[in-house]
Amino acid sequence: MPATTQLPGADISSASPSIPERREAIERLERLQQQYDLLKDRVARVEEGSEPEDGSSLTVLQMRLDALRQDLERQRRRASGQCCNCGGGCGG
């Protein structure tokens, strides 16, 4: 499995939701991180030419990678009790 790249974000260990909610949030973050890492590796392989684009352009892959990165950052902020930058004082 590829090395995990930790994106900058809040430490979720400082959050204080109930244990089941916290466990679910951690599992969700781990899944997102895994998706991010796999896509990042794929983009790198496409950029270096060792993997064909198979119908998805490099630009589309990079846009998906950026969207995942932003989602990870948002989820980390929410998990630590901060606003996720939704503009609604973290109503969502």
Coordinates of C-alpha atoms in Angstrom, one line a residue:
M1 CA 0.0 0.0 0.0
P2 CA 1.3 3.5 -0.8
A3 CA 2.6 5.7 1.9
T4 CA 0.0 8.0 3.3
T5 CA 0.4 11.7 2.6
Q6 CA -1.1 13.6 5.5
L7 CA -2.7 16.8 4.4
P8 CA -2.5 19.8 6.7
G9 CA -5.5 20.0 8.9
A10 CA -6.7 19.9 12.4
D11 CA -5.9 17.1 14.8
I12 CA -9.1 15.1 15.2
S13 CA -8.0 13.7 18.5
S14 CA -8.9 17.1 20.1
A15 CA -12.5 16.7 19.1
S16 CA -15.1 15.8 21.7
P17 CA -18.0 14.0 20.0
S18 CA -19.3 10.7 21.3
I19 CA -17.0 7.7 20.7
P20 CA -19.2 6.1 18.0
E21 CA -19.4 9.4 16.1
R22 CA -15.7 10.0 16.5
R23 CA -14.9 6.5 15.3
E24 CA -17.2 7.0 12.2
A25 CA -15.5 10.3 11.5
I26 CA -12.0 8.7 11.7
E27 CA -13.1 5.9 9.4
R28 CA -14.5 8.4 6.9
L29 CA -11.3 10.4 7.0
E30 CA -9.2 7.2 6.5
R31 CA -11.3 6.2 3.5
L32 CA -11.0 9.7 2.0
Q33 CA -7.2 9.7 2.6
Q34 CA -6.9 6.3 0.9
Q35 CA -8.9 7.5 -2.1
Y36 CA -6.7 10.6 -2.2
D37 CA -3.4 8.6 -2.0
L38 CA -4.5 6.2 -4.7
L39 CA -5.6 8.9 -7.1
K40 CA -2.4 10.9 -6.4
D41 CA -0.4 7.9 -7.4
R42 CA -2.4 7.3 -10.5
V43 CA -2.0 11.0 -11.6
A44 CA 1.8 10.6 -11.1
R45 CA 1.8 7.5 -13.2
V46 CA -0.2 9.2 -16.0
E47 CA 2.1 12.2 -15.8
E48 CA 5.2 10.1 -16.2
G49 CA 3.7 8.1 -19.0
S50 CA 3.8 4.7 -17.3
E51 CA -0.1 4.5 -17.3
P52 CA -2.4 5.4 -20.2
E53 CA -5.1 7.9 -19.5
D54 CA -7.9 5.3 -20.3
G55 CA -10.6 7.8 -21.2
S56 CA -10.0 10.2 -18.3
S57 CA -7.9 13.2 -19.2
L58 CA -5.1 14.2 -16.9
T59 CA -6.9 17.5 -16.3
V60 CA -10.0 15.6 -15.0
L61 CA -7.9 13.4 -12.8
Q62 CA -6.2 16.4 -11.3
M63 CA -9.5 18.2 -10.7
R64 CA -10.8 15.1 -8.9
L65 CA -7.6 15.0 -6.8
D66 CA -8.0 18.7 -5.9
A67 CA -11.7 18.1 -4.9
L68 CA -10.7 15.2 -2.7
R69 CA -7.9 17.3 -1.1
Q70 CA -10.4 20.1 -0.3
D71 CA -13.0 17.5 1.1
L72 CA -10.3 16.0 3.3
E73 CA -9.4 19.5 4.7
R74 CA -13.0 20.3 5.3
Q75 CA -13.7 17.0 7.1
R76 CA -10.6 17.4 9.3
R77 CA -11.7 20.9 10.3
R78 CA -15.2 19.7 11.1
A79 CA -13.9 16.7 13.1
S80 CA -11.9 19.1 15.2
G81 CA -14.9 21.3 15.9
Q82 CA -13.8 24.1 13.6
C83 CA -15.9 25.5 10.8
C84 CA -15.5 23.7 7.5
N85 CA -15.6 27.0 5.6
C86 CA -19.1 26.4 4.4
G87 CA -20.0 30.0 5.0
G88 CA -22.8 29.1 7.4
G89 CA -21.0 29.1 10.7
C90 CA -20.6 25.4 10.2
G91 CA -24.2 24.5 9.8
G92 CA -23.0 22.0 7.3

